[in-house]
Amino acid sequence: MPMEKTFNAAEAEARISKEWIARKVGRAGANAKPGPNGEPAKPFSIMIPPPNVTGVLHMGHAFNNTLQDILIRWHRMRGFDTLWQPGTDHAGIATQMVVERELARTQQPSRRELGREAFLEKVWEWKEQSGGTIINQLQRLGATCDWDREAFTMSGNFPEAVIKVFVEMYEKGLIYRGKRLVNWDPHFETAISDLEVENLEVAGHMWHFKYVLADKQTYEYVEKDEDGNVTLRETRNYISIATTRPETMLGDGAVAVHPSDERYKSIVGKMVHLPLCDRLIPIIADEYPDPTFGSGAVKITGAHDFNDYQVARRNTLPMYRLMDTRARMRADGAPYAEAVARAREIAAGSPTDEIEVDALNLVPEKYRGLDRFEARKQVIADINALGLSVSILTREIDEETGSEHLTRVPVVEAKKIMQPFGDRSKVVIEPMLTDQWFVDTAKIVGPALDAVRKGDTQILPERDAKVYFHWLENIEPWCISRQLWWGHQIPVWYGLDIWPTGFHDAEGDDALDEVELFALLADGAYNHAEPVYHCATDLAAVGEKFMDDLAALPAPLNHARVVEVADRAAAVETLAKALADYALTQDPTHLVYPVWRDADVLDTWFSSGLWPIGTLGWPENTPELQKYFPTSVLVTGFDIIFFWVARMMMMQLAVVGQKPFGTVYVHALVRDEKGKKMSKSLGNVLDPIDLIDEYGADAVRFTLTAMAAMGRDLRLSKDRIAGYRNFGTKLWNACRFAEMNNVWEGHETQAAPPAATATANRWIIGETAKALAEVDAALTEYRFDQAADALYKFVWGKVCDWYVEFAKPLFDGDQAEETRQTMAWVLDQCMILLHPIMPFVTEELWATTGLRKGLLVHTDWPTYGPDLIDAEADREMTWVTGLIDEIRSARAQMHVPVSLKLDMLATAMDATAAAAWERNETLIKRLARIESLTAAAQAPKGAITIAAEGASFAIPLEGIIDIGAEKARLAKSLEKLEKEAAALRGRLANPKFIESAKEEVVDEARTNLEAREDEATKLRAALTRLAEIG
RNA sequence: GGGCGGUUAGCUCAGCGGUAGAGCACUACGUUGACAUCGUAGUGGCCACUGGUUCGAUCCCAGUACCGCCCA
């Protein structure tokens, strides 16, 4: 059955993809070829950047995975032992969100109603049913991962690996627990990482409040202009502060001014009344406030602002937490009056600790329980009512009476402010002081920096290494705990601190008596203290650690059984019961020591950070781990250099002491055709699957590849994709042409090109070798765009534009068989070389044409070298194509109809030119539409002139020729030639050029000048002739 | 405010010390033994600006302007 006119992507891609998957073409080691001495094939491995299990393929994924597939296919065809490891990550927040939404949609019980265990079952159910979307989409893109190895950060060996790493890092002191300010998402009620925060500029306001000095004190407030002239002098009893978040003022610990700020020097150290609160806070001097911004005085709320937090830490200010996990004003704890009384004691120097400070709820009763934004309104209203807003006098005219009033209006500046939003929840992130687990990144960052500095790991493009260094050199502790359910639960168990200093073994007999028991049981003896904790891989292991602790206690408590309970409350209850039971029965076997596991899970990036070793089976030392680790290349987007790449580097180096990858290729962002970031809200998102439906995966892949210039964003337009779809069609039709000319009959793929005699055949074989060299060089350097460009130019510009045309006359001559063989070989090479970028259409052509032993995906990549380039054929074909171009151009400009075949005269022809003509006569005649060539002493009147190297031709066009047009054409060419010649002459006339320029440059200039002068002479002669006839 | 990029044909981008390139778009012609998802020919550029280095600068250096991105 003859081939169709176009490649049916929709039909063929589905079929081919299915076959690739069924035949496991991407399995690790497929098509691996041992070395010449039987040594094992060189490994080449890539870890897919795991998409979220909830993810759907977007343009960034399509881009990222196209590049990976190109590298993998290229290496696989070259006989490397390849592994492309696929998988997904469990995406804590995203998945929990998706499943919760699904529960709500189907009117099932909510997460909280279900409880942790039942909810997690729902998550797994969802994962089984819907978690494979993106994997299927990757397959549509043509990705040849080893699908049997699909990994998931919550399955297989991952849980064990993650827990093991946590425990080991904890034991090495690399992980610690602490109360820190973190990004808190009030919607999901969890800490989130910087990565998950989007800082957006939004319209906000700046309010200005007066904090009145204590004890009715006043000071001279003086403002000066740049020249030091006094512009304002007044006596003030307040300091003016500016804030965009008035509600946080309830937790202020101080007002800070810059130490150099002359305006406030006299009042640093004095106290001010905190409005709406019965507290005094100090004015402190700190480097943080910008004296030129606002009033120069800043309120410091350590528990709700990252900058303030640093100031509070530097100045040991108390940090009062104002909000609960949903960012409502706190309603817990003691009444305000009590809390504030204690706060005043603390301010006066009473000893305290951060637990007590955190427990103190300093939100006045009237604001308790309010949402933070509601509280803001109230606070503003109340401060205005107290007259403590900075205000200005404005004139108002009463409409009825026409009388003027002067009223004071609070100053509220409308202002653009940067506000943090949760990237999933879209709610405003609240900096919140909470207990979290941290990786002490400062301790593990060294090797990650060194690996890149020393070049063990290369980051491309180089400038992205700067980003990497910058971030790692300024690294912050990494908050790894999340207040979620879906994830790896932290392997830490807590127990009640029953080792209070107050415990008193009254008899000194090291045994527990009733009085002592009572003391332990008494409320407050232990359950208000911070629990003790241990970290271990499981309950049994952690139990042993608690047993070691218990050994310090009097008998029989030192032999209490460690049991696991749900939480702290359950522990208190269980212990109380056990002690009571013991008091009654004196049976020590009933004594238990309850422990409960940390409810938090680990940041998804913590497990993703172990992706390279985790997917290879670590902690088991699997053969895959030995073979494919460290991995060869990581292909990833620039946006996760810090969050993922840097963390993988740190963690792999910390855990197994090896770099995770040799090269990191960082690609840019895919934007829309106007250069805008694709976003759902802008509605400019191009869905790769839609594009694949419309144009085929090959076209989408080729487009992305052709645009993958290193370090530059891509502007994707459908026109471009359509263009490359046409490119696929072009190749398709070249093969179809071959088929119609029986090129494929009996053809089997040969590594070596056929022996060819025709110049055109020898030439195209050489061009193929050049193309291979270019593609190899480009891919070696990760210049995907150059590889695509080289192939486009070769396949379309050389093979289709010229070679197929040359073949037409050759098929009618003596060299037909050789030409058929050459064409088959060349088209084979097109398919092979294009395969990594356009796998589907090439695989289909492979199957459709010739006699093939196997799939193209497992066909060997060619290795021929520049020896295939025939310099003579190259020169000759340049002459031939140049001549054809000249004739066509002249014809077109003379408006000679294509259908008209012309007779041509050779007015001059040297031996080389004559030989070239002789060998390629049929080609030239056909393509230039020339009927005959005869020698002539000179061109007749009314002929157009064609100048070629070593030859001059004339085409008599008496009656047809437009003399004016021909004159113009020649004049234009001449002008251009003369301009070029003049430039060359000028350069060669400069002795300094001859002196300092490289020899070959000088030679080249001379040769060029000669050629131009020669051609110009011919054109001038032609012009002279034209002048003669009119 | 700090850092990093960019500015080349109408558009999207390559190039990078030695004669300015591609694709798309545009114009004209064209069913010539595959391809109209095509062919042939063509139009179109003070390579942002100002200096400097150099025999020679779109390319290297410095500054200016504008536009992005990242981090505060």
XYZ file of C-alpha atoms (C1' of nucleotides) in Angstrom, chain A residues 5-6 463 466 671 673 677 707 709 712 715 719-720 725-726 729-730 733-734 736-737 740 783 792 796 800-801 804-805 808 812 885 888-889 892-893 926 972 980 987 990 992-993 996-998 1001 1008 1012, chain B residues 2-8 10-25 28-44 54-56 67-72:
98
model
C 0.559 11.986 1.860
C 1.051 12.980 5.467
C 25.548 31.637 35.384
C 26.109 31.741 40.677
C 6.422 31.574 28.172
C 4.324 34.156 22.566
C 4.638 33.675 32.075
C 14.082 26.970 21.163
C 19.013 28.062 23.690
C 16.983 31.923 27.572
C 8.336 32.117 23.701
C 2.945 29.124 14.297
C 6.301 27.794 15.257
C 4.965 19.831 12.043
C 5.518 20.734 8.393
C 5.768 16.125 6.797
C 8.668 17.168 4.625
C 7.300 13.005 1.784
C 10.944 12.615 0.930
C 7.364 8.737 0.138
C 9.150 9.971 -2.960
C 7.631 5.765 -5.372
C 23.103 22.869 22.766
C 16.502 21.103 10.083
C 15.143 20.242 4.577
C 14.898 17.713 0.368
C 15.746 20.952 -1.388
C 15.903 14.753 -3.897
C 15.835 17.070 -6.881
C 15.195 12.747 -10.147
C 16.890 8.027 -15.295
C 20.687 29.695 -8.066
C 16.899 30.820 -11.428
C 17.348 34.209 -9.898
C 12.724 35.114 -12.081
C 13.810 38.708 -12.248
C 16.653 20.181 -15.146
C 22.431 45.921 -8.306
C 32.347 44.289 -0.846
C 41.531 46.253 4.428
C 46.201 48.731 5.376
C 48.739 47.081 9.843
C 46.126 44.579 8.750
C 48.708 41.884 12.609
C 45.908 39.792 11.188
C 46.217 36.044 11.032
C 42.460 35.820 7.308
C 37.616 36.894 -1.843
C 34.685 39.524 -6.549
C 20.973 44.068 45.863
C 22.078 40.349 42.078
C 21.599 38.257 37.125
C 20.150 38.663 32.180
C 18.341 40.976 27.660
C 18.143 44.934 23.628
C 20.246 41.903 16.005
C 7.563 43.204 10.927
C 7.557 38.883 14.883
C 10.450 34.943 17.583
C 15.414 34.159 18.003
C 20.641 32.211 16.485
C 25.476 34.220 15.796
C 29.956 36.526 18.241
C 36.514 40.042 16.708
C 37.444 39.558 10.055
C 31.650 39.794 3.672
C 24.963 40.276 9.042
C 21.792 34.557 9.604
C 17.313 31.197 10.395
C 12.131 30.224 11.073
C 7.569 32.613 10.786
C 5.200 36.714 8.468
C 5.462 38.027 -6.886
C 5.193 33.735 -9.659
C 4.048 28.578 -9.813
C -0.271 21.981 -9.757
C 7.800 21.317 -12.698
C 7.796 12.906 -11.882
C 7.522 13.436 -2.845
C 5.361 17.341 -0.314
C 0.227 23.619 -1.269
C 1.631 21.052 6.085
C 4.670 22.691 -0.956
C 8.177 24.984 -4.674
C 11.007 29.215 -6.945
C 12.440 34.146 -6.546
C 12.290 38.462 -3.663
C 11.366 42.748 0.039
C 13.240 43.747 4.761
C 41.904 46.991 18.309
C 44.623 47.083 11.792
C 39.375 45.868 12.252
C 12.749 45.713 29.300
C 12.733 41.145 32.039
C 13.810 37.697 36.105
C 15.447 36.415 41.078
C 16.252 38.064 46.113
C 15.134 41.787 49.910
